[in-house]
Tab-separated table of C-alpha atoms and ligand atoms in Angstrom:
chain	number	residue	atom	x	y	z
N	1170	UNK	CA	0.000	0.000	0.000
N	1171	UNK	CA	1.256	3.492	-0.783
N	1172	UNK	CA	1.920	6.017	2.002
N	1173	UNK	CA	-1.064	8.151	3.020
N	1174	UNK	CA	-1.129	11.629	1.489
N	1175	UNK	CA	0.359	14.189	3.842
N	1176	UNK	CA	-1.702	17.392	3.958
N	1177	UNK	CA	-0.883	20.606	5.832
N	1178	UNK	CA	-4.311	21.898	6.839
N	1179	UNK	CA	-3.420	23.103	10.319
N	1180	UNK	CA	-0.281	23.529	12.412
N	1181	UNK	CA	-1.040	20.358	14.402
N	1182	UNK	CA	-0.732	18.235	11.235
N	1183	UNK	CA	3.017	18.079	11.952
N	1184	UNK	CA	4.864	17.252	15.171
N	1185	UNK	CA	7.889	18.780	16.928
N	1186	UNK	CA	10.340	16.487	15.107
N	1187	UNK	CA	8.840	17.434	11.727
N	1188	UNK	CA	9.198	21.119	12.619
N	1189	UNK	CA	12.820	20.680	13.740
N	1190	UNK	CA	13.532	19.123	10.337
N	1191	UNK	CA	11.628	21.838	8.440
N	1192	UNK	CA	13.361	24.723	10.231
N	1193	UNK	CA	16.768	23.210	9.458
N	1194	UNK	CA	15.792	22.575	5.858
N	1195	UNK	CA	14.383	26.102	5.438
N	1196	UNK	CA	17.676	27.550	6.710
N	1197	UNK	CA	19.590	25.508	4.115
N	1198	UNK	CA	17.188	26.433	1.302
N	1199	UNK	CA	17.410	30.125	2.275
N	1200	UNK	CA	21.216	29.992	2.288
N	1201	UNK	CA	21.267	28.474	-1.190
N	1202	UNK	CA	18.776	31.086	-2.451
N	1203	UNK	CA	20.971	33.916	-1.124
N	1204	UNK	CA	24.010	32.387	-2.831
N	1205	UNK	CA	22.152	32.044	-6.200
N	1206	UNK	CA	22.685	28.287	-5.925
N	1207	UNK	CA	20.097	26.179	-7.772
N	1208	UNK	CA	17.901	23.924	-5.611
N	1209	UNK	CA	15.433	22.126	-7.872
N	1210	UNK	CA	14.104	18.929	-6.281
N	1211	UNK	CA	10.594	19.562	-7.682
N	1212	UNK	CA	11.459	19.678	-11.387
N	1213	UNK	CA	8.375	18.865	-13.494
N	1214	UNK	CA	6.041	19.089	-10.458
N	1215	UNK	CA	3.071	21.455	-10.582
N	1216	UNK	CA	1.432	23.444	-7.795
N	1217	UNK	CA	-2.170	24.664	-8.163
N	1218	UNK	CA	-2.996	27.722	-6.069
N	1219	UNK	CA	-6.657	28.478	-5.358
N	1220	UNK	CA	-7.448	31.922	-3.991
N	1221	UNK	CA	-10.938	32.608	-2.682
N	1222	UNK	CA	-9.586	35.678	-0.825
N	1223	UNK	CA	-7.040	38.375	-1.725
N	1224	UNK	CA	-3.296	37.883	-1.228
N	1225	UNK	CA	0.083	39.454	-1.875
N	1226	UNK	CA	2.600	37.495	0.230
N	1227	UNK	CA	1.027	34.061	-0.087
N	1228	UNK	CA	0.673	34.397	-3.847
N	1229	UNK	CA	4.222	35.636	-4.442
N	1230	UNK	CA	5.932	33.338	-1.946
N	1231	UNK	CA	4.295	30.142	-3.219
N	1232	UNK	CA	4.603	31.062	-6.884
N	1233	UNK	CA	8.220	32.272	-6.781
N	1234	UNK	CA	9.110	29.431	-4.400
N	1235	UNK	CA	7.700	26.693	-6.640
N	1236	UNK	CA	9.496	28.032	-9.727
N	1237	UNK	CA	12.747	28.205	-7.751
N	1238	UNK	CA	12.265	24.538	-6.777
N	1239	UNK	CA	12.127	23.684	-10.483
N	1240	UNK	CA	8.340	23.296	-10.719
N	1241	UNK	CA	5.520	25.293	-12.216
N	1242	UNK	CA	2.344	26.921	-10.938
N	1243	UNK	CA	-1.321	27.244	-11.949
N	1244	UNK	CA	-3.258	30.092	-10.321
N	1245	UNK	CA	-7.034	29.882	-9.827
N	1246	UNK	CA	-9.469	32.299	-8.239
N	1247	UNK	CA	-13.116	31.865	-7.261
N	1248	UNK	CA	-14.349	34.374	-9.839
N	1249	UNK	CA	-12.141	33.061	-12.616
N	1250	UNK	CA	-13.020	29.396	-12.156
N	1251	UNK	CA	-16.102	27.227	-11.936
N	1252	UNK	CA	-15.738	27.245	-8.134
N	1253	UNK	CA	-17.406	30.648	-8.261
N	1254	UNK	CA	-20.290	29.107	-10.216
N	1255	UNK	CA	-21.083	26.530	-7.547
N	1256	UNK	CA	-19.120	23.534	-8.822
N	1257	UNK	CA	-18.929	21.310	-5.726
N	1258	UNK	CA	-15.623	21.505	-3.864
N	1259	UNK	CA	-15.398	17.693	-3.991
N	1260	UNK	CA	-15.606	17.709	-7.809
N	1261	UNK	CA	-13.037	20.504	-8.040
N	1262	UNK	CA	-10.688	18.505	-5.801
N	1263	UNK	CA	-11.048	15.336	-7.872
N	1264	UNK	CA	-10.354	17.174	-11.134
N	1265	UNK	CA	-7.559	19.525	-10.067
N	1266	UNK	CA	-5.660	16.841	-8.148
N	1267	UNK	CA	-5.510	14.598	-11.236
N	1268	UNK	CA	-3.515	17.253	-13.073
N	1269	UNK	CA	-1.136	18.689	-10.485
N	1270	UNK	CA	1.155	17.383	-7.735
N	1271	UNK	CA	0.270	19.794	-4.930
N	1272	UNK	CA	-2.548	22.238	-4.104
N	1273	UNK	CA	-2.486	25.382	-1.959
N	1274	UNK	CA	-5.860	26.857	-0.992
N	1275	UNK	CA	-6.850	30.159	0.636
N	1276	UNK	CA	-10.525	30.054	1.525
N	1277	UNK	CA	-13.197	30.737	4.135
N	1278	UNK	CA	-14.287	27.875	6.412
N	1279	UNK	CA	-11.745	25.252	7.463
N	1280	UNK	CA	-14.346	22.599	6.599
N	1281	UNK	CA	-14.042	23.640	2.959
N	1282	UNK	CA	-10.313	22.872	2.764
N	1283	UNK	CA	-10.896	19.635	4.703
N	1284	UNK	CA	-13.514	18.538	2.166
N	1285	UNK	CA	-11.137	19.399	-0.671
N	1286	UNK	CA	-8.352	17.378	0.975
N	1287	UNK	CA	-10.614	14.353	1.499
N	1288	UNK	CA	-11.160	14.168	-2.258
N	1289	UNK	CA	-7.654	15.131	-3.359
N	1290	UNK	CA	-5.092	12.681	-4.755
N	1291	UNK	CA	-2.266	15.055	-3.812
N	1292	UNK	CA	-1.160	17.010	-0.715
N	1293	UNK	CA	-3.178	20.117	0.154
N	1294	UNK	CA	-1.697	23.139	1.959
N	1295	UNK	CA	-3.716	25.692	3.927
N	1296	UNK	CA	-2.808	29.174	2.640
N	1297	UNK	CA	-5.228	30.726	5.197
N	1298	UNK	CA	-8.759	29.931	6.324
N	1299	UNK	CA	-11.061	31.752	8.729
N	1300	UNK	CA	-9.728	29.482	11.477
N	1301	UNK	CA	-5.999	28.992	10.727
N	1302	UNK	CA	-2.901	30.346	8.960
N	1303	UNK	CA	-0.272	27.633	9.521
N	1304	UNK	CA	2.208	28.731	6.817
N	1305	UNK	CA	2.421	32.148	8.481
N	1306	UNK	CA	3.215	30.736	11.917
N	1307	UNK	CA	5.748	28.409	10.304
N	1308	UNK	CA	7.475	31.544	8.966
N	1309	UNK	CA	7.062	33.437	12.241
N	1310	UNK	CA	8.637	30.722	14.389
N	1311	UNK	CA	11.456	30.317	11.857
N	1312	UNK	CA	12.033	34.083	12.010
N	1313	UNK	CA	12.102	33.988	15.821
N	1314	UNK	CA	14.659	31.160	15.734
N	1315	UNK	CA	16.851	33.078	13.272
N	1316	UNK	CA	16.923	36.115	15.574
N	1317	UNK	CA	16.796	34.572	19.054
N	1318	UNK	CA	17.305	30.792	18.898
N	1319	UNK	CA	14.813	28.182	20.101
N	1320	UNK	CA	11.307	29.390	20.923
N	1321	UNK	CA	10.817	26.625	23.540
N	1322	UNK	CA	10.162	28.134	26.977
N	1323	UNK	CA	9.659	31.640	25.567
N	1324	UNK	CA	6.575	33.893	25.854
N	1325	UNK	CA	4.628	35.277	22.891
N	1326	UNK	CA	2.157	38.126	23.559
N	1327	UNK	CA	-0.840	38.138	21.215
N	1328	UNK	CA	-2.596	41.529	21.209
N	1329	UNK	CA	-5.835	41.850	19.213
N	1330	UNK	CA	-8.391	39.638	17.554
N	1331	UNK	CA	-8.915	36.009	18.563
N	1332	UNK	CA	-8.594	35.111	14.876
N	1333	UNK	CA	-6.912	32.601	12.540
N	1334	UNK	CA	-3.439	33.847	13.533
N	1335	UNK	CA	-4.208	33.655	17.268
N	1336	UNK	CA	-5.599	30.120	16.901
N	1337	UNK	CA	-2.510	28.993	15.032
N	1338	UNK	CA	-0.148	30.529	17.620
N	1339	UNK	CA	-2.017	28.506	20.258
N	1340	UNK	CA	-1.587	25.281	18.306
N	1341	UNK	CA	2.104	26.028	17.814
N	1342	UNK	CA	2.630	26.700	21.529
N	1343	UNK	CA	1.436	23.197	22.453
N	1344	UNK	CA	3.661	21.535	19.867
N	1345	UNK	CA	6.803	23.637	20.292
N	1346	UNK	CA	6.617	24.253	24.051
N	1347	UNK	CA	6.204	28.007	24.524
N	1348	UNK	CA	3.596	30.181	26.233
N	1349	UNK	CA	1.112	32.600	24.648
N	1350	UNK	CA	-0.271	35.603	26.543
N	1351	UNK	CA	-3.530	36.435	24.797
N	1352	UNK	CA	-5.319	39.772	25.120
N	1353	UNK	CA	-8.424	40.437	23.025
N	1354	UNK	CA	-11.356	42.818	23.470
N	1355	UNK	CA	-14.430	41.271	25.071
N	1356	UNK	CA	-16.459	39.407	22.459
N	1357	UNK	CA	-13.387	38.604	20.339
N	1358	UNK	CA	-11.760	35.991	22.599
N	1359	UNK	CA	-9.982	32.875	21.375
N	1360	UNK	CA	-12.078	29.749	21.544
N	1361	UNK	CA	-10.058	26.712	22.622
N	1362	UNK	CA	-12.332	24.315	20.744
N	1363	UNK	CA	-12.007	26.275	17.474
N	1364	UNK	CA	-8.255	26.636	17.996
N	1365	UNK	CA	-8.160	22.862	18.369
N	1366	UNK	CA	-5.827	22.701	21.334
N	1367	UNK	CA	-5.850	19.978	23.941
N	1368	UNK	CA	-5.450	21.965	27.183
N	1369	UNK	CA	-5.368	25.563	28.417
N	1370	UNK	CA	-1.855	25.073	29.878
N	1371	UNK	CA	0.132	26.791	27.133
N	1372	UNK	CA	-1.796	30.065	27.143
N	1373	UNK	CA	-2.983	32.723	29.602
N	1374	UNK	CA	-5.712	35.281	28.988
N	1375	UNK	CA	-5.274	38.955	29.986
N	1376	UNK	CA	-7.963	41.643	29.806
N	1377	UNK	CA	-5.248	44.345	29.726
N	1378	UNK	CA	-3.005	44.170	26.618
N	1379	UNK	CA	-0.161	45.931	28.461
N	1380	UNK	CA	-0.115	43.154	31.062
N	1381	UNK	CA	-0.108	40.532	28.311
N	1382	UNK	CA	3.098	42.111	26.955
N	1383	UNK	CA	4.882	42.165	30.334
N	1384	UNK	CA	8.055	40.073	30.083
N	1385	UNK	CA	7.242	38.777	26.584
N	1386	UNK	CA	9.983	37.663	24.178
N	1387	UNK	CA	7.790	38.439	21.173
N	1388	UNK	CA	4.856	40.837	20.768
N	1389	UNK	CA	2.595	40.221	17.820
N	1390	UNK	CA	-0.718	41.401	16.428
N	1391	UNK	CA	-2.851	41.403	13.285
N	1392	UNK	CA	-5.551	43.478	11.601
N	1393	UNK	CA	-8.692	44.222	13.601
N	1394	UNK	CA	-10.899	43.001	10.759
N	1395	UNK	CA	-9.875	39.847	8.924
N	1396	UNK	CA	-10.936	38.979	5.387
N	1397	UNK	CA	-14.502	37.723	5.374
N	1398	UNK	CA	-15.479	39.816	8.431
N	1399	UNK	CA	-15.742	43.196	6.671
N	1400	UNK	CA	-19.398	43.651	7.707
N	1401	UNK	CA	-18.193	43.909	11.347
N	1402	UNK	CA	-15.623	46.608	10.574
N	1403	UNK	CA	-17.400	49.560	12.220
N	1404	UNK	CA	-18.052	47.668	15.470
N	1405	UNK	CA	-14.499	46.380	15.506
N	1406	UNK	CA	-12.994	49.869	15.055
N	1407	UNK	CA	-14.666	50.829	18.336
N	1408	UNK	CA	-14.041	47.613	20.254
N	1409	UNK	CA	-10.310	47.348	19.401
N	1410	UNK	CA	-9.194	50.946	20.143
N	1411	UNK	CA	-7.076	49.910	23.151
N	1412	UNK	CA	-5.536	46.947	21.324
N	1413	UNK	CA	-2.959	48.950	19.402
N	1414	UNK	CA	0.628	47.773	19.954
N	1415	UNK	CA	2.551	50.892	20.930
N	1416	UNK	CA	5.883	51.784	22.482
N	1417	UNK	CA	4.494	51.381	26.038
N	1418	UNK	CA	3.602	47.786	25.246
N	1419	UNK	CA	7.037	47.148	23.746
N	1420	UNK	CA	8.640	48.702	26.858
N	1421	UNK	CA	6.609	46.298	29.043
N	1422	UNK	CA	8.057	43.362	27.098
N	1423	UNK	CA	11.659	42.134	27.509
N	1424	UNK	CA	14.252	44.701	26.345
N	1425	UNK	CA	15.229	42.433	23.433
N	1426	UNK	CA	11.635	41.523	22.526
N	1427	UNK	CA	10.805	41.234	18.840
N	1428	UNK	CA	7.708	42.627	17.126
N	1429	UNK	CA	5.947	40.634	14.393
N	1430	UNK	CA	2.903	41.189	12.173
N	1431	UNK	CA	1.852	38.833	9.374
N	1432	UNK	CA	0.966	41.866	7.187
N	1433	UNK	CA	-0.817	43.645	5.619
N	1434	UNK	CA	-0.738	46.165	8.488
N	1435	UNK	CA	-2.761	49.271	9.286
N	1436	UNK	CA	-0.486	51.775	11.019
N	1437	UNK	CA	-2.452	53.699	13.652
N	1438	UNK	CA	-4.916	50.836	14.170
N	1439	UNK	CA	-3.465	47.553	15.497
N	1440	UNK	CA	0.113	48.927	15.633
N	1441	UNK	CA	1.779	52.325	15.701
N	1442	UNK	CA	4.195	53.337	12.943
N	1443	UNK	CA	6.912	53.747	15.633
N	1444	UNK	CA	6.653	50.056	16.541
N	1445	UNK	CA	6.227	48.419	13.129
N	1446	UNK	CA	8.927	50.631	11.582
N	1447	UNK	CA	11.057	50.577	14.731
N	1448	UNK	CA	14.196	48.647	15.743
N	1449	UNK	CA	12.414	45.693	17.360
N	1450	UNK	CA	10.269	44.950	14.306
N	1451	UNK	CA	11.246	41.985	12.113
N	1452	UNK	CA	8.217	42.116	9.803
N	1453	UNK	CA	10.203	42.186	6.548
N	1454	UNK	CA	12.254	39.115	7.501
N	1455	UNK	CA	8.978	37.496	8.524
N	1456	UNK	CA	7.429	38.187	5.107
N	1457	UNK	CA	10.499	36.979	3.196
N	1458	UNK	CA	10.689	33.826	5.283
N	1459	UNK	CA	7.245	32.765	4.058
N	1460	UNK	CA	8.956	31.754	0.833
N	1461	UNK	CA	11.842	29.840	2.400
N	1462	UNK	CA	9.723	27.839	4.858
N	1463	UNK	CA	7.080	27.051	2.234
N	1464	UNK	CA	9.764	25.766	-0.139
N	1465	UNK	CA	10.882	23.428	2.656
N	1466	UNK	CA	7.250	22.452	3.296
N	1467	UNK	CA	6.431	21.723	-0.369
N	1468	UNK	CA	9.600	19.656	-0.716
N	1469	UNK	CA	8.740	17.748	2.488
N	1470	UNK	CA	5.135	16.993	1.552
N	1471	UNK	CA	6.186	15.645	-1.851
N	1472	UNK	CA	9.546	14.006	-1.164
N	1473	UNK	CA	9.718	13.441	2.617
N	1474	UNK	CA	12.895	14.044	4.585
N	1475	UNK	CA	16.001	14.459	2.490
N	1476	UNK	CA	19.583	13.999	3.703
Q	325	CP	N1	0.454	37.382	5.568
Q	325	CP	C1	-0.229	37.014	4.460
Q	325	CP	O1	-0.716	35.877	4.345
Q	325	CP	O2	-0.280	37.971	3.502
Q	325	CP	P1	-1.176	37.976	2.170
Q	325	CP	O3	-2.614	38.102	2.604
Q	325	CP	O4	-0.685	39.137	1.387
Q	325	CP	O5	-0.962	36.662	1.448
Q	326	NVA	N1	-6.149	37.582	9.946
Q	326	NVA	C1	-5.908	38.124	8.627
Q	326	NVA	C2	-4.585	37.663	8.124
Q	326	NVA	C3	-4.218	38.171	6.746
Q	326	NVA	C4	-2.925	37.606	6.237
Q	326	NVA	C5	-7.033	37.714	7.694
Q	326	NVA	O1	-7.492	36.564	7.794
Q	326	NVA	O2	-7.478	38.521	6.889
């Protein structure tokens, strides 16, 4: 019997040993990229990307990354494909996965990507759903390791919405052994059952965002209104006013604390310009690292561990 297909639908689809391998591999792949050294283990392989929501980083990082690995890319959107004309997701999965080697999907409900994966002959990668953004946290943890070493035992302060990014940080904390201090406005809390974590041990909830940042090794946030929640924008603008990462919050964190944001950012809303453009911010490394970690991920899902 052939090996089961390995999908990456949420952070918990891989374990600590897989992540140790991937972080090492991403470092090697990044080094080769910087040295203009060819690394093409996916020659003749094709990635299909399906975007049901907008993207800059995910689109560029997967597309450039796959070409650099020697493969090619097909880009689909809801409006430009039959998915926008109600072709069942199961039928789309059966058809697309007969023609390509790997699929990346950005969509709404997590159940949608799960249904696609159930009917796919090839690995499926979550490029963001309402519930999770595993490729982003893969890049964020890799970026932390590059700057500060292992994230095990460290504290990450999450300031803002209890959204897909927050859920994925919580999953990562259980697997990689760090703590998350979560501060959200009332009504926008994280939900442990949606986040899909086993116990509340790896995170602590704070009503005051400044207290959540106290002693943190990393302070991170995200937009107040995620894609798909635009109808709530006015209410969110009011509710989130105090959840803006500013210099006071960074001062409450450890002196060498890093600041991260998955981007796109709104200066003056969830973060001040002083913080995101300041010395503790590593947001550009974070964005670039999407490509390096996803190259390692695509290689791993298709070829397993190498060397
Ligand atoms: N961080 C992120 O996923 O960015 P895009 O929405 O531009 O892909
Ligand atoms: N939480 C944001 C992340 C964007 C990359 C969203 O889902 O829109």
